[in-house]
Short mmCIF file of C-alpha atoms in Angstrom, two decimals:
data_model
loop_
_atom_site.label_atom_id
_atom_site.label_comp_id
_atom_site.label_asym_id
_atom_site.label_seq_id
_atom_site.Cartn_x
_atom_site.Cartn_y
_atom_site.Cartn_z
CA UNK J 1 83.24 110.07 108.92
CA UNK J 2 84.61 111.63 105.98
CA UNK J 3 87.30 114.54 105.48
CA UNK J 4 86.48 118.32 105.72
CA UNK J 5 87.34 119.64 102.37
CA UNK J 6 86.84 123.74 100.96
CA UNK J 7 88.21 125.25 97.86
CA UNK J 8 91.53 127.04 98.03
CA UNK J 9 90.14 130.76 98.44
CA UNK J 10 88.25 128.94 101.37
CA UNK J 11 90.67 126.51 102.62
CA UNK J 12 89.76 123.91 105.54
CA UNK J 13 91.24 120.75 107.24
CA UNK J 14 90.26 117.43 106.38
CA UNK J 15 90.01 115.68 109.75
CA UNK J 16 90.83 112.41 110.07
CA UNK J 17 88.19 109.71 111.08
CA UNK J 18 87.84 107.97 113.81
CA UNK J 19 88.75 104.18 114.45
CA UNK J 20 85.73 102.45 112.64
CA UNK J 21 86.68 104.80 109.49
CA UNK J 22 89.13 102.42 108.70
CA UNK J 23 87.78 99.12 107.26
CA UNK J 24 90.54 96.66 106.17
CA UNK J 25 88.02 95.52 103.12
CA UNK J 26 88.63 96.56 100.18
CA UNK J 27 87.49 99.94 98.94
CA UNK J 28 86.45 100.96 102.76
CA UNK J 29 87.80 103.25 104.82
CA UNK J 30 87.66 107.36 104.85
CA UNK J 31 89.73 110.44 103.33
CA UNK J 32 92.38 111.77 106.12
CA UNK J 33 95.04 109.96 108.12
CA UNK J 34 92.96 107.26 109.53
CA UNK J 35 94.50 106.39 113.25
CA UNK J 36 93.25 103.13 112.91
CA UNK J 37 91.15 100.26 112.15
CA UNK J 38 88.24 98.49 114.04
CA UNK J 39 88.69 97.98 117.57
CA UNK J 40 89.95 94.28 118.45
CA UNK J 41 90.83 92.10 121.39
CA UNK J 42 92.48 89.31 122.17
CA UNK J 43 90.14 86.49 123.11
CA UNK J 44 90.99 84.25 126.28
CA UNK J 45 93.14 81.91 125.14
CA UNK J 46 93.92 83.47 121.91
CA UNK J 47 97.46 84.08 122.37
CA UNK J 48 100.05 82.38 121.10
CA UNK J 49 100.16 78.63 122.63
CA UNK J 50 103.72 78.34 121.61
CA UNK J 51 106.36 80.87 120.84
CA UNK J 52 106.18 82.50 117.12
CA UNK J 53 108.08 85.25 118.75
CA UNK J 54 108.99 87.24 121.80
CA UNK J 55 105.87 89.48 121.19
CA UNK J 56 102.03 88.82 120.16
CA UNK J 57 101.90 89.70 116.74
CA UNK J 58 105.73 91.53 116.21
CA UNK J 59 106.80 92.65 113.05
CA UNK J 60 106.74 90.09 110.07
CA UNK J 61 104.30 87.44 112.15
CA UNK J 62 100.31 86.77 110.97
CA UNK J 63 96.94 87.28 111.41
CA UNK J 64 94.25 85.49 110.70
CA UNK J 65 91.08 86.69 109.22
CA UNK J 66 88.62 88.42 111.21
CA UNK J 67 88.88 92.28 112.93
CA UNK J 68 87.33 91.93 115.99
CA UNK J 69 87.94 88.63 117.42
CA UNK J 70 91.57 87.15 115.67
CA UNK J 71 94.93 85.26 116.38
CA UNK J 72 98.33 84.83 115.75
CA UNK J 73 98.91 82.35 113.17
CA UNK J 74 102.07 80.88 110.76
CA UNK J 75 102.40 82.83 107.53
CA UNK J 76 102.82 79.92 105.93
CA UNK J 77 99.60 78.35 107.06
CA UNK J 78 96.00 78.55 105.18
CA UNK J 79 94.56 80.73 108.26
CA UNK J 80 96.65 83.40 107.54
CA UNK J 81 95.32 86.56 106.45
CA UNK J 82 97.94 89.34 107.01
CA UNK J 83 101.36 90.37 108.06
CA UNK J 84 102.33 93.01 110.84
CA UNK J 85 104.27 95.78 109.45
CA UNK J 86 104.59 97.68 112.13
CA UNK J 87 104.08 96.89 115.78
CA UNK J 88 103.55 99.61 118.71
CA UNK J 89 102.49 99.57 122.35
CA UNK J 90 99.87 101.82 123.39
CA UNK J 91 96.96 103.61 121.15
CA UNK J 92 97.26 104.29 117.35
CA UNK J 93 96.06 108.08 117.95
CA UNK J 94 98.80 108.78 120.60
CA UNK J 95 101.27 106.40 119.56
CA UNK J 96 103.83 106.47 115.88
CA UNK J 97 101.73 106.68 112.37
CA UNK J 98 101.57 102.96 110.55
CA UNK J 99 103.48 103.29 107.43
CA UNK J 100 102.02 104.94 104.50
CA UNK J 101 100.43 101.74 102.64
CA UNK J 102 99.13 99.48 105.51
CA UNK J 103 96.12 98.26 104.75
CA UNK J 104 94.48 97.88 107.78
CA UNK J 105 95.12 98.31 111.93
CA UNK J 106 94.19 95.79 114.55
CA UNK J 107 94.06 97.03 117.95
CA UNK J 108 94.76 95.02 120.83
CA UNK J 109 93.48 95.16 123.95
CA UNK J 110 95.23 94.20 127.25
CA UNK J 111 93.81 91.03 128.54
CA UNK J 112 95.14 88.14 130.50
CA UNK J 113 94.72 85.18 128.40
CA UNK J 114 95.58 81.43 129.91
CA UNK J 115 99.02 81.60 127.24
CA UNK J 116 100.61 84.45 126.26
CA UNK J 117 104.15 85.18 124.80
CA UNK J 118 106.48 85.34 127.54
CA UNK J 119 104.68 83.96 130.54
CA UNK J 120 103.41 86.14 132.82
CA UNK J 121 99.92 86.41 131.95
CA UNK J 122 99.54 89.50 130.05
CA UNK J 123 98.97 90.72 126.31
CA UNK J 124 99.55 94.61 126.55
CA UNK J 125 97.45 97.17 124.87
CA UNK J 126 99.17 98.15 121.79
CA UNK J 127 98.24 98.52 117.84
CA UNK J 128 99.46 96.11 114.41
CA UNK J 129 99.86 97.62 111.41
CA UNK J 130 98.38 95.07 108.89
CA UNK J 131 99.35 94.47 104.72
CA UNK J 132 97.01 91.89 103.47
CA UNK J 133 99.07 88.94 102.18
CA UNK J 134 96.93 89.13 98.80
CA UNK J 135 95.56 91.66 96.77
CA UNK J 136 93.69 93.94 96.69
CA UNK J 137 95.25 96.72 99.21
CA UNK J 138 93.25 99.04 100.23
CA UNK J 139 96.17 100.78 101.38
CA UNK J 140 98.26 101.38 98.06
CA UNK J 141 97.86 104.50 96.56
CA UNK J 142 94.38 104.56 94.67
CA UNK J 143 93.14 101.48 96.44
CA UNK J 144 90.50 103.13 97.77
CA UNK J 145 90.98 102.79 101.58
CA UNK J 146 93.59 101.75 104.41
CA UNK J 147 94.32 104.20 107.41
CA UNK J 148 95.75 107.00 105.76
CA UNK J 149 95.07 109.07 102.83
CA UNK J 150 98.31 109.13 100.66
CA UNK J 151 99.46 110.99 97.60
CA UNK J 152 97.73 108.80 94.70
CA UNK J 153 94.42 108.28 96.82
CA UNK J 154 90.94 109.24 95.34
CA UNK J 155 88.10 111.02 97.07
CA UNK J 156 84.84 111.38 96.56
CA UNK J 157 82.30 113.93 97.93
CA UNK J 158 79.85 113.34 100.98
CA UNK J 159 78.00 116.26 100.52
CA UNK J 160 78.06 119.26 103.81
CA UNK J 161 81.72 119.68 103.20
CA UNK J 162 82.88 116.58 103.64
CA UNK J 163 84.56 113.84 101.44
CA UNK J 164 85.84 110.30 101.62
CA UNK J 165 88.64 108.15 100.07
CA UNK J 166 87.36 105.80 97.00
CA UNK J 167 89.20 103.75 94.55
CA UNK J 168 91.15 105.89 91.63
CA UNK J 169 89.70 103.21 89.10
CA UNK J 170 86.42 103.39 90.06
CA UNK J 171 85.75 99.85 91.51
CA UNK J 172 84.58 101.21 94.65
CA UNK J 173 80.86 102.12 95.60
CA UNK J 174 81.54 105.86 94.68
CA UNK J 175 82.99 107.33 91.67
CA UNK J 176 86.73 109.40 92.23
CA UNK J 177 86.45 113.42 92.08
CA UNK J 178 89.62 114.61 93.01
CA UNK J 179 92.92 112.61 93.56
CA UNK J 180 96.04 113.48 95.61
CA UNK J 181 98.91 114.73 93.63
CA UNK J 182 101.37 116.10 95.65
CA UNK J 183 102.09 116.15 99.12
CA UNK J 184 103.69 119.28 100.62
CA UNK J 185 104.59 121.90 103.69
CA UNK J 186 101.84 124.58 103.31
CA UNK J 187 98.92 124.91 100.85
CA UNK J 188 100.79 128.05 99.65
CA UNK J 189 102.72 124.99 98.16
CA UNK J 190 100.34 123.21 95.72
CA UNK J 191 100.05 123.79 92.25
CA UNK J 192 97.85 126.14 90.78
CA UNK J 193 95.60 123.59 89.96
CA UNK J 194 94.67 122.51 93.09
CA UNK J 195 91.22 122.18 93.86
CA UNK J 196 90.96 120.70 97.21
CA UNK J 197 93.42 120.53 100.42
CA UNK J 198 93.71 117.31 102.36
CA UNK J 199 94.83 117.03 106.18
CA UNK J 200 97.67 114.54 105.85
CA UNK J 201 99.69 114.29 108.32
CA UNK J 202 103.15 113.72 109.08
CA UNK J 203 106.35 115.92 107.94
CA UNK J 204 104.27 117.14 104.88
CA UNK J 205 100.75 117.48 106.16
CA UNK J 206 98.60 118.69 103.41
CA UNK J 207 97.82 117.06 100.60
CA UNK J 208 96.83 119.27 97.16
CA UNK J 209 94.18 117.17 94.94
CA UNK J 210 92.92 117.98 91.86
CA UNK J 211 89.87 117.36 89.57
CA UNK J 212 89.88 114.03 87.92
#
């Protein structure tokens, strides 16, 4: 699901992808302001048997590895994978954008494991923003993937229109054609030598790339 991309004399959105754009592996993941990664749930009985917090997976507690099937863990243990960076109830596309490098988002669904956090039997639906506890990122700028295209991300062309986000230093399946530079208000903003407008989001939604 890549981004829509045109020339400036021609210009068009990039839309953002849809939940499985985002992959949390290395040099995955699409163009565009991602809302999110691949869908998870919490398994019965995955919950937290005894308190790491008030909340499943709050704000500086730990993953382990997997995307679709995963617990809370201790940071400091060998099953941890990544930290939560951001935590909100609800659904990534309707709720508050994960912060600008995340690398990944697991979404959790409501279920009604036999433990949960505070007792009375439910894990709501909400979102995790995720920053792998070891490199690579995927979401820094240039790395190539995480949920949102930032200024310093490479894409590459998809052909019909469309591009995708690929690593800046060309580690990634696809070779980088135009890179972010600037981040701004309008496109009647970017620099002369902008070659391609990106959908980005946020208070300073489109993103001017140029030939690299």
């Amino acid at each position: 699901m890549g981004n829509r991309w045109r020339s400036p004399a021609a210009y068009a959105a990039v839309c953002a992808v849809l939940l499985t754009g985002c992959q949390g592996a290395p040099g995955g993941g699409a163009g565009g302001d991602r809302p999110g990664g691949r869908a998870a749930t919490v398994p019965p009985g995955a919950a937290r048997p005894s308190g790491y917090g008030a909340v499943f997976l709050a704000v500086d507690e730990c993953s382990s590895f997997g995307r679709t099937s995963f617990t809370e863990v201790s940071c400091a243990g060998e099953r941890a994978a990544a930290r939560v960076v951001a935590r909100h109830d609800g659904t990534a596309r309707d709720g508050p954008r994960c912060p600008a490098t995340t690398d990944f988002v697991l979404h959790i669904s409501e279920r009604r494991p036999a433990f949960d956090e505070d007792g009375d039997g439910v894990v709501p639906r909400g979102y995790a923003c995720m920053r792998h506890l070891q490199p690579p990122h995927p979401g820094d700028p240039g790395g190539g993937g995480g949920p949102r295209t930032i200024v310093g991300d490479c894409v590459h062309s998809l052909g019909d229109g469309k591009v995708r986000e690929t690593a800046c230093d060309g580690s990634g399946e696809h070779e980088p054609e135009f890179k972010v530079t600037k981040a701004v208000d309008t496109r009647s903003d970017c620099p002369a030598s902008t070659a391609l407008y990106v959908r980005l989001g946020g208070t300073a939604p489109v993103g001017c790339a140029r030939p690299v």
